[in-house]
Amino acid sequence: QKEVEQNSGPLSVPEGAIASLNCTYSDRVSQSFFWYRQYSGKSPELIMSIYSNGDKEDGRFTAQLNKASQYVSLLIRDSQPSDSATYLCAVSSSASKIIFGSGTRLSIRP
Amino acid sequence: DAGVTQSPTHLIKTRGQHVTLRCSPISGHKSVSWYQQVLGQGPQFIFQYYEKEERGRGNFPDRFSARQFPNYSSELNVNALLLGDSALYLCASSWGLSNTGELFFGEGSRLTVL
């Protein structure tokens, strides 16, 4: 079992709709959770971090965490073509490192 | 302010050679982490250094080594290069240990092994 699992996609969403990205993790003691966005040919950039159960909103982005289910999600409201990218879920492990999933490719169609 | 800088940006090596990649963290950041990213995959953790000490190591062979200098810059060394080492090598800095905060990535060093 991979430490962090994501559906590779591609996920195609019409412009203006809600994009929903999901991630599961295996290490029950993980405490910190992150979503990074990576445009093609660029390096990852952090867009959201979440540390406690529930929802965290930042503009059009909402991160959701359920530690009991070992599940993290990212919602993008009012999706824009500029949101087309690969979204990487990252989880802090008990071994002092951040582990990334393989990423979900998101495509926003006009 | 300067972000994380990495050098070289691109390089081509042949099998069996050695490579050194360099990284300068954001000013004030004391932690540097190295990741390998193969096309279509997420970054794979290689090393984390904090205050010049190794604080984490990923599942990579001993051909991979790294160090952090007193000015917090870092080098990643790979010996006896294999074709499978071809990848984008990302350096990320953070103020403290990476598991407690966000990572700031450099643009990466793209290594091609022929």
Tab-separated table of C-alpha atoms in Angstrom:
chain	number	residue	atom	x	y	z
A	1	GLN	CA	0.000	0.000	0.000
A	2	LYS	CA	1.330	3.409	-0.963
A	3	GLU	CA	1.755	5.898	1.870
A	4	VAL	CA	-0.272	8.566	0.030
A	5	GLU	CA	-2.717	7.609	-2.702
A	6	GLN	CA	-4.421	9.774	-5.274
A	7	ASN	CA	-6.387	9.093	-8.428
A	8	SER	CA	-4.063	10.046	-11.282
A	9	GLY	CA	-6.886	11.400	-13.438
A	10	PRO	CA	-7.154	13.249	-15.664
A	11	LEU	CA	-10.128	14.878	-14.011
A	12	SER	CA	-12.021	17.071	-16.465
A	13	VAL	CA	-14.295	19.755	-15.024
A	14	PRO	CA	-16.220	22.470	-16.874
A	15	GLU	CA	-15.287	26.075	-16.181
A	16	GLY	CA	-17.228	27.493	-13.255
A	17	ALA	CA	-17.946	24.090	-11.697
A	18	ILE	CA	-16.540	22.585	-8.488
A	19	ALA	CA	-13.483	20.357	-8.806
A	20	SER	CA	-13.110	17.707	-6.099
A	21	LEU	CA	-9.747	16.070	-5.496
A	22	ASN	CA	-9.248	13.222	-3.056
A	23	CYS	CA	-6.370	11.629	-1.191
A	24	THR	CA	-5.947	8.820	1.333
A	25	TYR	CA	-2.932	8.142	3.540
A	26	SER	CA	-1.704	5.140	5.479
A	27	ASP	CA	0.238	6.545	8.466
A	28	ARG	CA	-2.293	7.036	11.279
A	29	VAL	CA	0.044	9.303	13.259
A	30	SER	CA	0.351	11.866	10.457
A	31	GLN	CA	-0.353	15.347	11.772
A	32	SER	CA	0.130	17.755	8.890
A	33	PHE	CA	-1.498	17.676	5.478
A	34	PHE	CA	-0.822	19.762	2.410
A	35	TRP	CA	-2.041	20.357	-1.109
A	36	TYR	CA	0.491	21.497	-3.697
A	37	ARG	CA	-0.208	22.622	-7.241
A	38	GLN	CA	2.272	21.855	-10.008
A	39	TYR	CA	1.979	23.370	-13.450
A	40	SER	CA	3.575	21.463	-16.307
A	41	GLY	CA	7.323	22.039	-16.319
A	42	LYS	CA	7.255	23.928	-13.025
A	43	SER	CA	7.974	23.044	-9.420
A	44	PRO	CA	5.255	22.411	-6.817
A	45	GLU	CA	3.805	25.328	-4.880
A	46	LEU	CA	1.816	25.101	-1.674
A	47	ILE	CA	-1.828	26.127	-1.911
A	48	MET	CA	-3.354	24.737	1.296
A	49	SER	CA	-2.321	23.218	4.598
A	50	ILE	CA	-4.631	21.625	7.162
A	51	TYR	CA	-3.823	20.218	10.582
A	52	SER	CA	-7.127	19.422	12.309
A	53	ASN	CA	-10.312	17.595	11.366
A	54	GLY	CA	-12.900	19.556	9.448
A	55	ASP	CA	-12.839	22.147	6.705
A	56	LYS	CA	-10.437	24.987	6.017
A	57	GLU	CA	-11.344	27.599	3.433
A	58	ASP	CA	-9.049	29.975	1.563
A	59	GLY	CA	-10.670	31.871	-1.257
A	60	ARG	CA	-11.946	29.412	-3.845
A	61	PHE	CA	-10.133	26.524	-2.161
A	62	THR	CA	-11.452	24.328	0.669
A	63	ALA	CA	-9.396	21.568	2.250
A	64	GLN	CA	-11.181	18.845	4.185
A	65	LEU	CA	-9.572	16.445	6.655
A	66	ASN	CA	-10.972	13.309	8.258
A	67	LYS	CA	-8.280	11.634	10.355
A	68	ALA	CA	-10.513	8.734	11.378
A	69	SER	CA	-10.960	7.801	7.731
A	70	GLN	CA	-7.400	8.885	6.830
A	71	TYR	CA	-8.814	11.034	4.074
A	72	VAL	CA	-7.975	14.493	2.760
A	73	SER	CA	-9.749	16.347	-0.012
A	74	LEU	CA	-9.486	19.629	-1.879
A	75	LEU	CA	-12.449	21.451	-3.379
A	76	ILE	CA	-11.944	24.180	-5.957
A	77	ARG	CA	-15.014	26.344	-6.483
A	78	ASP	CA	-15.707	28.365	-9.641
A	79	SER	CA	-12.982	26.459	-11.502
A	80	GLN	CA	-10.938	28.526	-13.927
A	81	PRO	CA	-8.758	27.414	-16.867
A	82	SER	CA	-5.761	28.622	-14.842
A	83	ASP	CA	-6.566	25.884	-12.294
A	84	SER	CA	-5.549	23.254	-14.860
A	85	ALA	CA	-2.526	21.595	-13.254
A	86	THR	CA	-1.446	18.538	-11.307
A	87	TYR	CA	-2.505	18.620	-7.661
A	88	LEU	CA	-0.240	16.827	-5.212
A	89	CYS	CA	-1.434	15.661	-1.822
A	90	ALA	CA	1.354	15.629	0.777
A	91	VAL	CA	1.384	14.205	4.284
A	92	SER	CA	3.899	14.536	7.079
A	93	SER	CA	5.084	11.159	8.277
A	94	SER	CA	6.204	10.097	11.721
A	95	ALA	CA	9.746	9.973	10.354
A	96	SER	CA	10.158	13.728	9.971
A	97	LYS	CA	9.515	13.945	6.247
A	98	ILE	CA	6.759	14.979	3.879
A	99	ILE	CA	5.487	12.264	1.561
A	100	PHE	CA	3.772	13.142	-1.701
A	101	GLY	CA	1.140	11.287	-3.644
A	102	SER	CA	1.532	10.751	-7.362
A	103	GLY	CA	-0.797	13.651	-8.126
A	104	THR	CA	-4.120	14.165	-9.872
A	105	ARG	CA	-4.156	15.925	-13.231
A	106	LEU	CA	-6.983	18.453	-13.374
A	107	SER	CA	-8.205	19.912	-16.647
A	108	ILE	CA	-10.722	22.762	-16.696
A	109	ARG	CA	-12.573	22.862	-19.985
A	110	PRO	CA	-14.008	26.212	-21.201
B	1	ASP	CA	13.711	38.188	-1.728
B	2	ALA	CA	15.399	35.363	-3.558
B	3	GLY	CA	13.625	32.052	-3.533
B	4	VAL	CA	15.242	28.649	-3.475
B	5	THR	CA	17.944	28.471	-6.111
B	6	GLN	CA	19.279	25.297	-7.659
B	7	SER	CA	22.150	24.625	-10.028
B	8	PRO	CA	22.668	23.425	-12.624
B	9	THR	CA	19.215	23.612	-14.187
B	10	HIS	CA	19.926	20.959	-16.790
B	11	LEU	CA	22.702	18.437	-17.163
B	12	ILE	CA	23.514	15.341	-19.156
B	13	LYS	CA	25.707	12.548	-17.812
B	14	THR	CA	26.597	9.051	-18.893
B	15	ARG	CA	26.146	5.858	-16.935
B	16	GLY	CA	28.720	5.361	-14.203
B	17	GLN	CA	29.520	9.050	-13.814
B	18	HIS	CA	29.063	11.152	-10.713
B	19	VAL	CA	26.894	14.255	-10.313
B	20	THR	CA	26.678	17.050	-7.740
B	21	LEU	CA	23.567	19.202	-7.476
B	22	ARG	CA	23.490	22.377	-5.442
B	23	CYS	CA	20.794	24.235	-3.582
B	24	SER	CA	20.591	27.549	-1.748
B	25	PRO	CA	17.588	27.888	0.567
B	26	ILE	CA	15.527	30.970	1.214
B	27	SER	CA	17.320	33.311	3.590
B	28	GLY	CA	16.455	32.365	7.163
B	29	HIS	CA	15.410	28.834	6.311
B	30	LYS	CA	17.405	26.181	8.142
B	31	SER	CA	16.036	23.022	6.576
B	32	VAL	CA	16.657	21.621	3.123
B	33	SER	CA	14.942	18.585	1.649
B	34	TRP	CA	15.761	16.806	-1.583
B	35	TYR	CA	13.203	15.077	-3.791
B	36	GLN	CA	13.392	13.096	-7.016
B	37	GLN	CA	10.526	13.486	-9.453
B	38	VAL	CA	10.127	11.179	-12.410
B	39	LEU	CA	7.775	12.287	-15.173
B	40	GLY	CA	4.178	11.534	-14.261
B	41	GLN	CA	4.952	10.813	-10.609
B	42	GLY	CA	4.940	12.822	-7.428
B	43	PRO	CA	8.182	13.917	-5.764
B	44	GLN	CA	9.946	11.077	-3.937
B	45	PHE	CA	11.691	11.993	-0.684
B	46	ILE	CA	15.465	11.502	-0.690
B	47	PHE	CA	16.913	13.449	2.257
B	48	GLN	CA	16.123	16.124	4.787
B	49	TYR	CA	18.792	18.199	6.525
B	50	TYR	CA	18.154	20.549	9.411
B	51	GLU	CA	20.829	22.598	11.129
B	52	LYS	CA	23.459	20.710	9.134
B	53	GLU	CA	22.367	17.301	10.389
B	54	GLU	CA	20.565	14.576	8.447
B	55	ARG	CA	17.063	14.291	9.862
B	56	GLY	CA	15.452	11.967	7.369
B	57	ARG	CA	16.347	9.595	4.573
B	58	GLY	CA	14.120	8.059	1.946
B	59	ASN	CA	14.344	4.678	0.295
B	60	PHE	CA	17.274	5.425	-1.998
B	61	PRO	CA	20.522	3.468	-2.401
B	62	ASP	CA	23.804	4.505	-0.797
B	63	ARG	CA	24.881	5.971	-4.144
B	64	PHE	CA	22.863	8.988	-3.051
B	65	SER	CA	24.390	11.242	-0.412
B	66	ALA	CA	23.962	14.823	0.685
B	67	ARG	CA	25.270	17.393	3.081
B	68	GLN	CA	24.366	20.809	4.403
B	69	PHE	CA	26.880	23.576	4.907
B	70	PRO	CA	27.146	26.200	7.685
B	71	ASN	CA	25.327	28.735	5.464
B	72	TYR	CA	22.477	26.171	5.121
B	73	SER	CA	23.106	25.537	1.430
B	74	SER	CA	23.157	21.908	0.414
B	75	GLU	CA	24.615	19.474	-2.081
B	76	LEU	CA	23.147	16.233	-3.372
B	77	ASN	CA	25.661	13.750	-4.746
B	78	VAL	CA	24.859	10.718	-6.845
B	79	ASN	CA	27.577	8.196	-7.690
B	80	ALA	CA	27.680	5.475	-10.341
B	81	LEU	CA	24.776	6.952	-12.272
B	82	LEU	CA	22.184	4.617	-13.746
B	83	LEU	CA	19.721	5.295	-16.544
B	84	GLY	CA	16.956	5.187	-13.948
B	85	ASP	CA	18.449	8.185	-12.155
B	86	SER	CA	17.192	10.408	-14.964
B	87	ALA	CA	14.701	12.714	-13.273
B	88	LEU	CA	13.986	16.192	-12.003
B	89	TYR	CA	15.749	16.744	-8.677
B	90	LEU	CA	13.937	19.215	-6.491
B	91	CYS	CA	15.317	21.034	-3.496
B	92	ALA	CA	12.877	22.470	-0.971
B	93	SER	CA	13.598	24.692	1.989
B	94	SER	CA	11.616	25.367	5.129
B	95	TRP	CA	12.192	27.370	8.264
B	96	GLY	CA	12.066	24.349	10.561
B	97	LEU	CA	11.682	20.631	10.186
B	98	SER	CA	9.655	20.014	7.057
B	99	ASN	CA	6.935	17.999	8.708
B	100	THR	CA	5.778	21.035	10.649
B	101	GLY	CA	5.587	23.554	7.881
B	102	GLU	CA	5.364	24.289	4.236
B	103	LEU	CA	8.042	23.547	1.694
B	104	PHE	CA	9.314	26.099	-0.803
B	105	PHE	CA	10.661	24.436	-3.914
B	106	GLY	CA	13.355	25.510	-6.310
B	107	GLU	CA	12.891	25.094	-10.049
B	108	GLY	CA	14.846	21.866	-10.002
B	109	SER	CA	17.817	20.293	-11.717
B	110	ARG	CA	16.866	18.088	-14.645
B	111	LEU	CA	19.315	15.209	-14.944
B	112	THR	CA	19.504	13.043	-18.043
B	113	VAL	CA	21.639	9.899	-17.870
B	114	LEU	CA	22.611	8.380	-21.216
